[in-house]
Amino acid sequence: MNLHNTPNDNQLSQKIKLEEMQLLYGGTPFSYTASVIIAFIIYNVLLGHAASETNLNIWLTAILAVLLIRSIESYRFSKISEQQQLESGWRTRFFIGTGIAGLCWGLLPWLGYSSEIEYLSFIIVCLVGVIAGSLATLSYRWEAQALFLLPSSLLLVLRLAIDEQNFSNATAFVLLVFILFSSISSTRIFNNTQQNIRLRLEADSREHAIGLMHQKQALHLQNTPLAIIEFDLDLNISEWNTSAEKFFGYTRDEALNENVLRLILPRDSSADAEKLWQRLLNYEAVIGTVIENKTKSGSPIFCEWFVTPLTDIKNNIVGIAAMALDITEKKHIELAIIKSKEEAEKANQAKSDFLSSMSHELRTPLNAILGFTQLLKYEKTLTEKQQSHISEISSAGNLLLELVNQILDLARIEKGHLQLSMEEVNLSTVFKECRSMISPLAGKNNLSLDMNSEIDGYVIADYTRLKQVLLNLLSNAIKYNVENGSVRLKVSQMKKDIVRICIIDTGNGISEELLKEIFQPFNRLNAACNIEGTGIGLSISKQLVEMMKGKICVTSKLNTGSEFCIELPGKLNVASGIEQENKPTLPKTVINENIASKHTILVAEDNPTNQALILNQLEVLGYSADIAKDGQEALNKMSQNDYQLLLTDCNMPLLDGYELTKAVREKGNSDLPIIALTADAFPDKKADCLNAGMSDLITKPVDLKTLKQTLKKYLK
Ligand code: ADP
């Protein structure tokens, strides 16, 4: 029930007041007409019997005058608005009129007095009748009733009381009793009338509110964008609004009394509908369930349903109320998004595959270039000029390798494949290593390198990746510096266990405009084209630092220099107690350590250049080796000879490295160390190799030192 439409107390009392006024004034045409008729009858009866004819005439004139004035008043009242009817003047005038009328009727026994007993009795009867009649028309307000009753009856009683006849005194007494009872019953009538008016008005306004509510509901039902459908337990539709007509194509008349399932549910959705039905019968509301429905034309639409069981007062389910929203368009968009996401994932996968194969394709020739260059460096017969050419080839090859590695890093980060191994990294160790790697470059560029590596403290990071970031920042500080400039490393403790490492250079600086783009991949800003670079280093550094839960920032001033800082969780002035393992320092020599050449190694490699390279590398390291050009040939050779180790390329014709490993292991040879040689640098490659039964993996281009260490590890 909409209680907002029920009147408050003030409104109600105003309404009651108006009702009272209308009832009082509304009764006047009848009572005035009756009064005129009665007055004339009384006059005619008393004429000739009244003590004074003049007095009788005066009475008639007075009463007619009062009735005339009051009739005019009543007429005026009937013509005005309710608002005006509520004005207090009308009430006051009515009360005054009633009092005067009561007085006039009370004067009848005085002005129309007759000494003849039957006429006096006639007067008494008439007055008692008039007074009784007034109860019906005036009891809506006790004041009106009192103002009429008192003068009319008391004047009569008084007149009878002063009359000498016994009959009159007795009648006066009876009249007093009558007046008393009349007053009491008139008070009761007044109270009941008040109560009735109040109840009726309240009921009226409630009815009005309910009517309004129904009207609103009907409007909502028809105008809501939701399809509203109600059906009974036999699934026969009892309500079908405009939106339902729009969604499903059936008019209300077509849908009413039809089976809801047959009308809007395709056959293959009936299992879903059955489940839904069971939930509803368990008094469960179904909210937001998406069902594929069908329209009148048979085309499918997707609707989101909100369904509740309808119950009677005993809580028995008597029907179902269902609301539906047509989400076909949304569903199509969703499907399109899923499709395009799948396509994007496929494209991304294709990109990764491309990068992986590109890495393989580039690393294979690079393997040869760098490998042979490295071997040539140990050739004693070369002239100085030839040595210098070899150095050029080596540095160009290394740059190309760096580019390939950076692109692969970027791809790995994008794919979320880059795994970090977070640990307490001793700052002194990592700084020392960076300094030893970077100082030749600083020396070459005539720069002073102020890098105090004696720092107690640690940061939480991945050792290798932190070194990669620091080397990138240091090499940039050197590359983009000026002649005789300087590079300085500054380390400080920030609040909350954060260590800030800054690399400050005295280069040309970067403009504010370009600074905004500095971390974008492949953006070399306005770097001079004679400075080698790829434009990816900073982008990778930023992502690496963020993956290590740190921050990287840069400030720069044109013609003054730049300051690149990284912040990582950690502490200064504490010895970490952790000596980083595997901090490789380049061996003075990797060759001629006279490793027992009794070990015979089988190499499975299909590429002739790589075959020649690995044989040479193994020879330099003091090993003797056999070559097989694919997996099948390797298997054959192994059945004829006894090898201590197998080095195998992964991608080969006939039998690839994985299949070869499986075949070897299946033959029961579980102890033979099998090392993969692969140009594919993705981390899942290592997992693939180990899963296939291999012992380890070396990434091409094969570095002599790595090769030596790995062989040493497996050939004891
Ligand atoms: P790269 O150095 O290989 O070009 P980076 O991603 O490391 O790639 O750097 C992107 C660009 O930012 C550089 O090409 C250079 O223009 C600018 N830059 C980086 N570090 C500095 C620096 N210390 N001073 C001036 N410019 C720098």
XYZ file of C-alpha atoms and ligand atoms in Angstrom:
743
model
C 0.000 0.000 0.000
C 1.297 3.375 -0.899
C 1.116 5.249 2.359
C 2.507 8.394 0.795
C -0.974 9.176 -0.443
C -2.823 8.849 2.902
C -3.471 12.294 4.401
C -1.702 13.437 7.529
C -3.671 14.505 10.657
C -3.876 18.122 9.684
C -5.165 17.352 6.204
C -7.638 14.917 7.677
C -9.057 17.405 10.200
C -9.422 19.957 7.401
C -11.309 17.390 5.341
C -13.520 16.541 8.312
C -14.230 20.242 8.847
C -15.211 20.648 5.210
C -17.370 17.532 5.325
C -19.154 18.859 8.434
C -19.817 22.205 6.788
C -21.102 20.543 3.655
C -23.350 18.247 5.688
C -24.705 21.159 7.752
C -25.353 23.413 4.755
C -26.412 20.403 2.629
C -29.276 19.594 5.003
C -30.730 23.099 4.844
C -32.919 22.884 1.661
C -34.904 20.047 3.166
C -35.078 21.413 6.715
C -35.865 24.973 5.566
C -38.650 23.776 3.256
C -40.046 21.651 6.096
C -39.722 24.620 8.461
C -41.635 26.945 6.080
C -44.409 24.373 5.671
C -44.601 23.712 9.415
C -44.545 27.472 10.160
C -47.471 28.082 7.802
C -49.459 25.153 9.207
C -48.853 26.375 12.760
C -49.841 29.912 11.766
C -53.064 28.749 10.138
C -53.953 26.494 13.026
C -53.256 29.162 15.645
C -54.853 32.003 13.696
C -57.929 32.959 15.690
C -56.832 31.013 18.742
C -53.623 32.754 19.666
C -53.715 35.289 22.447
C -52.438 37.987 20.118
C -52.802 37.854 16.376
C -50.201 40.596 15.940
C -47.659 38.584 17.921
C -48.427 35.576 15.773
C -47.866 37.645 12.645
C -44.597 38.944 14.091
C -43.491 35.346 14.762
C -44.350 34.198 11.246
C -42.601 37.162 9.690
C -39.522 36.656 11.878
C -39.245 32.964 11.161
C -39.801 33.434 7.414
C -37.243 36.244 7.344
C -34.664 34.090 9.133
C -35.364 31.150 6.807
C -35.083 33.407 3.753
C -31.750 34.863 4.836
C -30.415 31.408 5.706
C -31.601 29.981 2.362
C -29.705 32.731 0.543
C -26.640 31.890 2.665
C -26.971 28.197 1.824
C -27.292 28.959 -1.860
C -24.153 31.119 -1.779
C -22.347 28.400 0.116
C -23.218 25.819 -2.531
C -21.692 28.015 -5.224
C -18.247 28.596 -3.743
C -15.091 26.490 -3.861
C -14.145 23.995 -1.165
C -11.292 26.226 -0.128
C -13.707 29.118 0.464
C -16.186 26.825 2.199
C -13.491 26.174 4.754
C -13.306 29.853 5.694
C -14.398 30.312 9.293
C -17.007 33.015 8.414
C -19.365 30.410 6.979
C -19.241 28.339 10.107
C -19.797 31.371 12.360
C -22.714 32.640 10.248
C -24.256 29.163 10.242
C -24.030 28.966 14.014
C -25.509 32.480 14.428
C -28.318 31.578 11.964
C -29.026 28.369 13.852
C -29.099 30.238 17.178
C -31.511 32.862 15.782
C -33.701 30.126 14.229
C -33.738 28.316 17.588
C -34.720 31.603 19.251
C -37.553 32.134 16.732
C -38.912 28.642 17.329
C -38.519 29.214 21.097
C -40.623 32.387 20.776
C -43.555 30.426 19.311
C -45.041 29.509 22.697
C -44.675 33.189 23.701
C -45.873 35.023 20.599
C -48.373 32.379 19.478
C -49.525 31.541 23.010
C -53.037 30.208 23.318
C -54.871 29.678 26.550
C -56.802 26.877 24.901
C -55.201 23.696 26.036
C -55.473 21.885 22.732
C -53.711 24.715 20.894
C -51.051 24.944 23.510
C -50.562 21.179 23.169
C -50.396 21.668 19.415
C -47.603 24.205 19.891
C -45.749 21.795 22.205
C -46.056 18.891 19.732
C -44.909 21.053 16.837
C -41.884 22.334 18.740
C -40.897 18.894 19.995
C -41.140 17.704 16.385
C -38.994 20.559 15.123
C -36.416 19.953 17.879
C -36.364 16.197 17.135
C -35.997 16.967 13.431
C -33.068 19.272 14.135
C -31.221 16.346 15.644
C -31.013 14.801 12.180
C -29.702 17.900 10.443
C -27.629 19.659 13.087
C -25.914 16.917 15.032
C -22.903 17.041 12.673
C -21.660 19.821 14.975
C -22.524 19.855 18.616
C -22.329 23.671 18.727
C -25.040 24.002 16.067
C -27.202 21.464 17.850
C -26.763 23.242 21.186
C -27.414 26.703 19.706
C -30.724 25.469 18.262
C -31.800 23.221 21.072
C -31.201 25.549 23.998
C -33.189 28.679 22.997
C -35.987 26.709 21.323
C -36.567 24.237 24.139
C -35.708 26.401 27.122
C -38.069 29.215 26.024
C -40.804 26.581 25.634
C -40.065 25.111 29.052
C -40.012 28.590 30.602
C -43.290 29.496 29.005
C -44.903 26.335 30.297
C -43.334 26.759 33.717
C -44.922 30.193 34.233
C -48.264 28.903 32.990
C -50.721 28.415 35.759
C -52.111 25.173 34.443
C -50.943 21.921 36.133
C -50.731 20.317 32.725
C -48.209 22.899 31.608
C -45.896 22.424 34.581
C -45.907 18.695 34.152
C -45.269 19.069 30.442
C -42.419 21.468 31.206
C -40.860 18.852 33.413
C -41.270 16.125 30.793
C -39.800 18.501 28.250
C -36.770 19.070 30.460
C -36.217 15.326 30.587
C -36.686 15.237 26.810
C -34.143 18.028 26.355
C -31.681 16.235 28.598
C -31.964 12.975 26.671
C -31.961 14.804 23.373
C -28.728 16.539 24.352
C -27.121 13.283 25.415
C -28.178 11.442 22.264
C -27.253 14.414 20.122
C -23.743 14.325 21.671
C -23.585 10.636 20.871
C -24.812 11.206 17.338
C -22.232 13.972 17.016
C -19.394 11.670 18.154
C -20.519 8.822 15.937
C -20.935 11.135 13.005
C -17.435 12.472 13.590
C -16.046 8.948 13.759
C -17.946 7.920 10.630
C -16.721 10.897 8.700
C -13.164 10.216 9.802
C -13.326 6.532 8.903
C -14.963 7.215 5.599
C -12.435 9.874 4.679
C -9.542 7.624 5.664
C -11.029 4.772 3.677
C -11.571 7.116 0.744
C -7.989 8.278 0.761
C -6.699 4.715 1.160
C -8.830 3.622 -1.726
C -7.521 6.549 -3.692
C -3.936 5.619 -2.822
C -4.508 1.994 -3.814
C -6.118 3.113 -7.041
C -3.162 5.350 -7.733
C -0.757 2.547 -6.932
C -2.522 0.180 -9.291
C -2.486 2.833 -11.936
C 1.252 3.383 -11.451
C 1.963 -0.317 -11.451
C 0.030 -0.761 -14.644
C 1.985 2.109 -16.170
C 5.326 0.678 -15.027
C 4.317 -2.751 -16.241
C 3.607 -1.433 -19.688
C 6.483 1.015 -19.963
C 9.340 -0.860 -18.325
C 12.137 -1.994 -20.659
C 11.918 -5.378 -18.897
C 9.672 -8.059 -20.303
C 7.270 -9.019 -17.503
C 5.647 -12.392 -17.762
C 3.575 -14.219 -15.181
C 2.398 -17.794 -15.471
C 0.668 -20.390 -13.326
C 1.930 -23.785 -12.261
C 0.687 -25.278 -15.536
C 2.979 -22.754 -17.236
C 0.024 -20.891 -18.745
C 0.764 -17.208 -19.227
C -1.349 -14.742 -17.250
C 0.636 -11.542 -17.738
C 2.518 -10.341 -20.828
C 3.584 -6.708 -21.029
C 4.598 -4.456 -23.919
C 8.310 -5.264 -23.641
C 7.495 -8.973 -23.756
C 5.578 -8.276 -26.959
C 8.611 -6.429 -28.310
C 11.182 -9.060 -27.320
C 9.353 -12.199 -28.337
C 7.111 -10.908 -31.127
C 3.811 -12.260 -29.713
C 1.032 -9.790 -28.887
C -0.513 -9.927 -25.428
C -3.630 -11.610 -26.834
C -1.528 -14.228 -28.618
C 0.512 -14.962 -25.515
C -2.148 -15.056 -22.780
C -3.085 -18.607 -21.704
C -0.346 -20.092 -23.895
C 2.324 -22.402 -22.484
C 5.342 -20.242 -21.747
C 7.908 -22.945 -22.535
C 6.439 -23.748 -25.913
C 6.220 -20.085 -26.750
C 9.705 -18.790 -25.989
C 12.029 -21.702 -25.269
C 13.963 -23.497 -27.958
C 13.916 -27.285 -27.543
C 17.565 -27.654 -26.687
C 17.192 -25.294 -23.690
C 14.617 -27.516 -21.970
C 17.206 -29.185 -19.702
C 18.252 -25.749 -18.395
C 14.615 -24.794 -17.976
C 13.917 -27.976 -15.999
C 16.760 -27.136 -13.564
C 15.420 -23.599 -13.233
C 11.923 -24.893 -12.574
C 13.162 -27.147 -9.760
C 14.900 -24.200 -8.101
C 11.721 -22.146 -8.278
C 9.663 -24.949 -6.756
C 12.159 -24.892 -3.868
C 11.173 -21.260 -3.277
C 14.478 -20.046 -4.703
C 14.560 -16.851 -6.728
C 16.548 -17.103 -9.940
C 18.582 -13.982 -10.515
C 20.527 -13.026 -13.605
C 20.423 -16.402 -15.351
C 21.055 -16.057 -19.071
C 18.952 -18.297 -21.296
C 18.796 -18.538 -25.040
C 15.151 -17.965 -26.018
C 13.358 -17.830 -29.324
C 11.068 -15.256 -30.866
C 7.844 -15.786 -32.770
C 9.849 -15.874 -36.015
C 12.092 -18.574 -34.527
C 15.231 -16.466 -34.281
C 17.295 -16.859 -31.115
C 17.569 -14.112 -28.515
C 19.555 -14.074 -25.303
C 17.668 -12.979 -22.201
C 18.827 -12.371 -18.668
C 16.077 -13.681 -16.348
C 14.967 -12.638 -12.865
C 12.359 -15.125 -11.756
C 10.539 -15.511 -8.420
C 7.792 -17.829 -7.270
C 4.475 -16.181 -6.365
C 2.864 -17.485 -3.174
C -0.565 -17.226 -1.560
C -1.094 -16.260 2.093
C -0.390 -19.840 3.166
C 2.946 -19.653 1.335
C 1.915 -22.144 -1.337
C 3.412 -21.436 -4.742
C 0.622 -20.373 -7.053
C 2.566 -19.055 -9.993
C 5.766 -17.523 -11.258
C 6.671 -13.910 -11.937
C 9.472 -13.480 -14.424
C 11.308 -10.435 -15.707
C 13.638 -10.602 -18.667
C 16.127 -8.264 -20.270
C 17.079 -8.716 -23.902
C 20.883 -8.917 -23.846
C 21.329 -10.305 -27.348
C 23.357 -7.317 -28.469
C 25.523 -7.448 -25.331
C 26.002 -11.178 -25.831
C 27.051 -10.656 -29.447
C 29.522 -7.986 -28.361
C 30.833 -10.337 -25.660
C 31.244 -13.124 -28.190
C 32.978 -10.706 -30.564
C 35.317 -9.618 -27.743
C 36.103 -13.234 -26.854
C 36.742 -13.971 -30.520
C 38.992 -10.969 -30.975
C 40.772 -11.827 -27.715
C 41.369 -15.316 -29.009
C 42.585 -13.876 -32.284
C 44.855 -11.440 -30.421
C 46.180 -14.319 -28.334
C 46.761 -16.298 -31.489
C 48.527 -13.312 -33.052
C 50.595 -12.911 -29.909
C 51.413 -16.590 -29.996
C 52.367 -16.206 -33.641
C 54.567 -13.253 -32.677
C 56.278 -15.316 -29.987
C 56.706 -18.192 -32.369
C 58.153 -15.789 -34.887
C 60.539 -14.345 -32.304
C 61.520 -17.807 -31.232
C 62.253 -18.948 -34.757
C 63.907 -15.622 -35.575
C 66.095 -16.089 -32.546
C 66.961 -19.533 -33.800
C 67.642 -18.362 -37.320
C 69.799 -15.454 -36.161
C 71.612 -17.371 -33.491
C 72.653 -20.161 -35.819
C 74.793 -17.946 -38.110
C 75.835 -15.877 -35.096
C 77.018 -19.050 -33.471
C 79.348 -19.592 -36.362
C 80.502 -15.950 -36.563
C 81.222 -15.544 -32.860
C 82.503 -19.076 -32.371
C 85.022 -18.956 -35.205
C 86.020 -15.405 -34.247
C 86.695 -16.583 -30.725
C 88.755 -19.476 -32.073
C 90.674 -17.162 -34.423
C 91.661 -14.953 -31.493
C 93.852 -17.816 -30.282
C 95.527 -18.195 -33.668
C 99.126 -17.156 -33.165
C 100.019 -16.719 -36.828
C 97.711 -13.759 -37.491
C 99.062 -10.288 -38.211
C 98.096 -7.300 -36.061
C 95.815 -5.989 -38.811
C 94.066 -9.333 -39.085
C 93.665 -9.411 -35.292
C 92.066 -5.956 -35.423
C 89.655 -7.079 -38.168
C 88.722 -10.060 -36.048
C 88.032 -7.759 -33.099
C 85.708 -5.683 -35.309
C 83.850 -8.801 -36.433
C 83.632 -9.936 -32.827
C 82.239 -6.616 -31.536
C 79.707 -6.328 -34.406
C 78.652 -9.915 -33.777
C 78.302 -9.237 -30.072
C 76.166 -6.166 -30.777
C 73.918 -8.254 -33.006
C 73.713 -10.887 -30.289
C 72.802 -8.204 -27.731
C 70.029 -6.956 -30.014
C 68.651 -10.467 -30.456
C 68.822 -11.045 -26.712
C 67.070 -7.757 -25.941
C 64.265 -8.451 -28.387
C 63.848 -11.870 -26.838
C 63.807 -10.364 -23.339
C 61.104 -7.945 -24.412
C 59.039 -10.786 -25.878
C 59.472 -12.861 -22.727
C 58.407 -9.976 -20.486
C 55.358 -9.340 -22.687
C 54.389 -13.001 -22.561
C 54.948 -13.109 -18.803
C 57.554 -15.806 -19.371
C 60.422 -14.045 -17.718
C 61.089 -15.663 -14.393
C 63.062 -13.917 -11.689
C 64.891 -15.481 -8.853
C 64.707 -12.947 -6.056
C 67.394 -12.995 -3.388
C 69.477 -10.672 -1.194
C 71.971 -9.302 -3.680
C 75.240 -8.111 -2.134
C 75.749 -4.615 -3.550
C 79.519 -4.750 -3.310
C 79.659 -7.929 -5.419
C 77.361 -6.680 -8.148
C 79.053 -3.260 -8.302
C 82.517 -4.833 -8.560
C 81.399 -6.997 -11.422
C 79.737 -4.119 -13.227
C 82.816 -1.948 -12.770
C 85.140 -4.567 -14.176
C 82.859 -4.998 -17.189
C 82.243 -1.325 -17.852
C 85.598 0.315 -17.047
C 87.196 -0.663 -20.415
C 84.387 1.240 -22.183
C 84.857 4.254 -19.879
C 88.580 4.186 -20.521
C 88.006 3.983 -24.273
C 85.777 7.079 -24.124
C 88.197 9.001 -21.866
C 85.742 9.214 -19.006
C 86.384 9.043 -15.305
C 84.354 6.351 -13.563
C 83.658 7.152 -9.919
C 82.238 3.893 -8.661
C 82.956 2.933 -5.088
C 82.094 -0.726 -4.880
C 83.008 -1.131 -1.208
C 79.471 -0.789 -0.003
C 77.971 -2.821 2.773
C 74.419 -3.580 2.034
C 72.027 -5.537 -0.059
C 68.904 -5.193 -2.179
C 66.222 -7.781 -2.848
C 66.551 -8.498 -6.551
C 67.397 -11.035 -9.237
C 71.187 -10.917 -9.446
C 71.527 -11.312 -13.193
C 68.688 -8.944 -14.046
C 69.924 -6.280 -11.598
C 73.343 -6.494 -13.223
C 71.686 -6.178 -16.643
C 69.869 -2.979 -15.534
C 72.992 -1.444 -13.955
C 75.108 -2.252 -17.009
C 72.495 -0.695 -19.258
C 72.410 2.515 -17.195
C 76.211 2.650 -16.856
C 76.844 2.011 -20.551
C 74.275 4.701 -21.460
C 75.966 7.138 -19.039
C 79.233 6.454 -20.856
C 77.841 6.370 -24.414
C 75.868 9.596 -24.117
C 78.593 11.518 -22.252
C 80.946 14.239 -23.418
C 84.674 14.142 -23.948
C 86.507 13.953 -20.588
C 83.224 13.742 -18.730
C 82.501 11.581 -15.747
C 80.138 8.889 -14.532
C 79.376 8.577 -10.848
C 77.542 5.923 -8.850
C 75.748 7.107 -5.726
C 74.038 4.808 -3.239
C 71.781 5.986 -0.426
C 69.293 4.596 2.060
C 65.753 5.839 1.673
C 62.993 5.523 4.257
C 61.245 2.208 4.757
C 64.098 -0.119 3.830
C 64.561 1.174 0.319
C 67.966 1.525 -1.286
C 68.417 4.102 -4.021
C 71.139 3.557 -6.606
C 71.829 6.536 -8.875
C 74.051 6.773 -11.940
C 74.965 10.365 -12.653
C 76.621 11.485 -15.853
C 77.917 14.751 -17.264
C 76.481 14.215 -20.737
C 74.388 16.506 -22.892
C 71.224 15.674 -20.997
C 67.733 15.087 -22.331
C 65.071 17.744 -22.972
C 61.886 17.678 -20.876
C 59.882 16.829 -23.985
C 61.982 13.776 -24.871
C 62.208 12.661 -21.248
C 58.502 11.696 -21.373
C 59.228 9.112 -24.076
C 62.473 7.756 -22.717
C 61.113 4.407 -21.528
C 59.246 3.630 -24.751
C 60.754 0.671 -26.612
C 62.703 1.329 -29.823
C 62.793 5.046 -29.094
C 66.333 6.324 -29.481
C 65.212 9.918 -28.878
C 67.695 12.034 -30.765
C 70.758 9.897 -30.134
C 73.497 10.555 -32.631
C 73.558 7.812 -35.233
C 77.246 7.117 -34.612
C 76.412 5.929 -31.098
C 75.543 2.249 -31.147
C 72.244 1.304 -29.583
C 68.906 -0.375 -30.035
C 66.528 1.851 -28.079
C 65.194 -1.090 -26.047
C 67.552 -1.157 -23.061
C 65.716 1.377 -20.899
C 62.308 -0.081 -21.690
C 63.526 -3.508 -20.534
C 65.277 -1.991 -17.509
C 62.083 -0.274 -16.388
C 60.052 -3.460 -16.697
C 62.706 -5.506 -14.932
C 62.961 -3.054 -12.024
C 59.175 -3.000 -11.677
C 59.072 -6.800 -11.757
C 61.575 -6.701 -8.904
C 59.102 -4.473 -6.983
C 61.229 -1.386 -7.499
C 61.057 1.950 -9.277
C 63.168 3.653 -11.905
C 63.243 7.388 -12.494
C 65.258 9.924 -14.394
C 66.057 13.596 -14.083
C 68.039 15.452 -16.662
C 69.236 18.930 -17.512
C 70.282 19.924 -21.002
C 74.035 20.481 -21.306
C 74.580 19.441 -17.683
C 73.855 15.729 -17.491
C 71.390 13.078 -16.449
C 70.687 11.084 -13.332
C 69.041 7.663 -13.584
C 67.982 6.158 -10.248
C 66.551 2.823 -9.260
C 64.936 2.121 -5.928
C 64.716 -1.397 -4.583
C 63.853 -2.927 -1.225
C 67.041 -3.361 0.778
C 69.380 -2.039 3.463
C 72.716 -0.271 3.604
C 75.485 -0.557 6.208
C 74.708 -4.220 6.813
C 76.882 -6.989 5.641
C 74.498 -9.258 3.801
C 76.548 -12.286 4.713
C 75.714 -13.609 1.307
C 78.533 -14.179 -1.076
C 76.985 -14.445 -4.476
C 77.895 -17.661 -6.181
C 78.591 -18.030 -9.803
C 79.932 -14.534 -10.259
C 81.837 -15.326 -13.344
C 85.127 -13.721 -13.978
C 86.562 -14.330 -17.337
C 89.173 -17.059 -17.214
C 92.598 -15.976 -18.204
C 92.562 -18.783 -20.620
C 90.036 -21.377 -21.471
C 92.310 -23.521 -23.457
C 95.139 -25.878 -23.105
C 94.357 -27.133 -19.669
C 95.157 -30.558 -20.937
C 91.860 -32.100 -20.194
C 92.042 -35.794 -20.846
C 91.547 -36.314 -24.500
C 90.598 -39.880 -23.763
C 86.996 -38.691 -23.504
C 85.222 -39.184 -26.793
C 82.224 -37.056 -27.457
C 79.541 -37.584 -30.075
C 78.109 -34.425 -31.624
C 74.766 -34.614 -33.466
C 74.489 -31.479 -35.609
C 73.029 -31.041 -39.093
C 74.455 -27.630 -40.000
C 77.888 -28.084 -41.641
C 79.223 -24.719 -40.365
C 78.167 -25.500 -36.847
C 79.638 -28.990 -37.197
C 83.008 -27.492 -38.116
C 82.771 -24.951 -35.296
C 81.936 -27.359 -32.511
C 84.616 -29.805 -33.641
C 87.158 -26.962 -33.556
C 85.939 -25.753 -30.188
C 86.142 -29.249 -28.722
C 89.583 -29.672 -30.200
C 90.769 -26.403 -28.632
C 89.440 -27.637 -25.301
C 91.314 -30.901 -25.779
C 88.468 -33.289 -26.543
C 88.176 -35.683 -29.436
C 84.763 -35.893 -31.049
C 82.741 -37.628 -33.758
C 80.068 -35.950 -35.834
C 76.658 -37.348 -36.803
C 74.576 -35.318 -39.237
C 71.243 -36.252 -37.678
C 69.691 -38.217 -34.843
C 69.488 -41.461 -36.775
C 73.176 -41.408 -37.667
C 73.981 -40.588 -34.039
C 72.058 -43.677 -32.901
C 73.913 -45.831 -35.402
C 77.284 -44.459 -34.286
C 76.448 -45.014 -30.651
C 75.667 -48.656 -31.278
C 79.159 -49.060 -32.766
C 81.273 -46.899 -30.396
C 81.431 -46.069 -26.747
C 80.918 -42.361 -26.146
C 81.233 -40.576 -22.819
C 78.943 -37.663 -23.716
C 76.422 -36.684 -26.385
C 76.103 -33.103 -27.583
C 72.986 -32.732 -29.713
C 71.285 -30.010 -31.670
C 67.538 -29.926 -30.983
C 66.237 -29.364 -34.506
C 67.534 -31.945 -36.957
C 66.075 -33.907 -39.870
C 64.959 -37.570 -39.511
C 65.363 -37.827 -35.763
C 65.568 -34.569 -33.793
C 67.424 -34.037 -30.500
C 64.419 -34.921 -28.309
C 63.630 -38.121 -30.200
C 67.298 -39.082 -30.176
C 67.433 -38.598 -26.381
C 64.291 -40.670 -25.876
C 65.676 -43.453 -28.053
C 68.972 -43.450 -26.113
C 67.198 -43.545 -22.758
C 64.794 -46.253 -23.933
C 67.772 -48.407 -24.812
C 68.628 -48.353 -21.118
C 71.480 -45.857 -21.403
C 70.428 -43.678 -18.508
C 73.887 -42.534 -17.362
C 75.149 -40.995 -20.580
C 75.236 -37.199 -20.211
C 73.231 -35.639 -23.050
C 73.685 -31.894 -23.539
C 71.380 -29.957 -25.865
C 72.808 -27.310 -28.184
C 70.019 -24.918 -29.070
C 69.686 -21.546 -30.671
C 66.251 -21.103 -29.125
C 66.705 -18.999 -26.008
C 63.200 -19.250 -24.519
C 63.126 -20.610 -20.959
C 60.525 -23.282 -21.703
C 63.123 -24.775 -24.026
C 65.188 -25.887 -21.054
C 62.129 -27.541 -19.489
C 61.408 -29.323 -22.809
C 64.988 -30.613 -22.942
C 64.979 -31.878 -19.366
C 61.559 -33.491 -19.871
C 62.887 -35.330 -22.901
C 65.615 -36.832 -20.681
C 68.533 -34.514 -21.455
C 70.989 -33.574 -18.728
C 71.636 -29.926 -19.584
C 71.442 -27.251 -22.262
C 73.922 -24.852 -23.861
C 72.568 -21.907 -25.801
C 74.081 -20.963 -29.117
C 76.268 -19.057 -29.855
C 78.336 -21.484 -27.862
C 80.794 -19.660 -25.655
C 84.044 -21.551 -25.144
C 84.071 -20.925 -21.431
C 80.508 -22.183 -20.951
C 81.251 -25.225 -23.081
C 84.333 -25.980 -21.060
C 82.551 -25.650 -17.710
C 79.626 -27.801 -18.773
C 81.811 -30.585 -20.154
C 83.938 -30.493 -17.046
C 80.828 -30.860 -14.913
C 79.616 -33.986 -16.736
C 82.933 -35.614 -17.564
C 84.407 -35.426 -14.075
P 70.010 2.649 -26.546
O 70.998 3.250 -25.620
O 70.376 1.279 -26.979
O 69.651 3.529 -27.682
P 68.181 2.817 -24.322
O 66.793 2.280 -24.186
O 69.137 2.391 -23.318
O 68.640 2.432 -25.777
O 68.059 4.371 -24.313
C 67.092 5.023 -25.099
C 67.538 6.393 -25.511
O 67.565 7.248 -24.368
C 68.920 6.458 -26.052
O 68.933 6.192 -27.451
C 69.353 7.891 -25.756
O 68.853 8.770 -26.767
C 68.619 8.210 -24.476
N 69.489 8.067 -23.291
C 69.595 7.000 -22.499
N 70.450 7.222 -21.485
C 70.904 8.485 -21.652
C 71.824 9.325 -20.924
N 72.463 8.903 -19.831
N 72.038 10.577 -21.390
C 71.414 11.017 -22.491
N 70.545 10.279 -23.212
C 70.278 9.017 -22.802
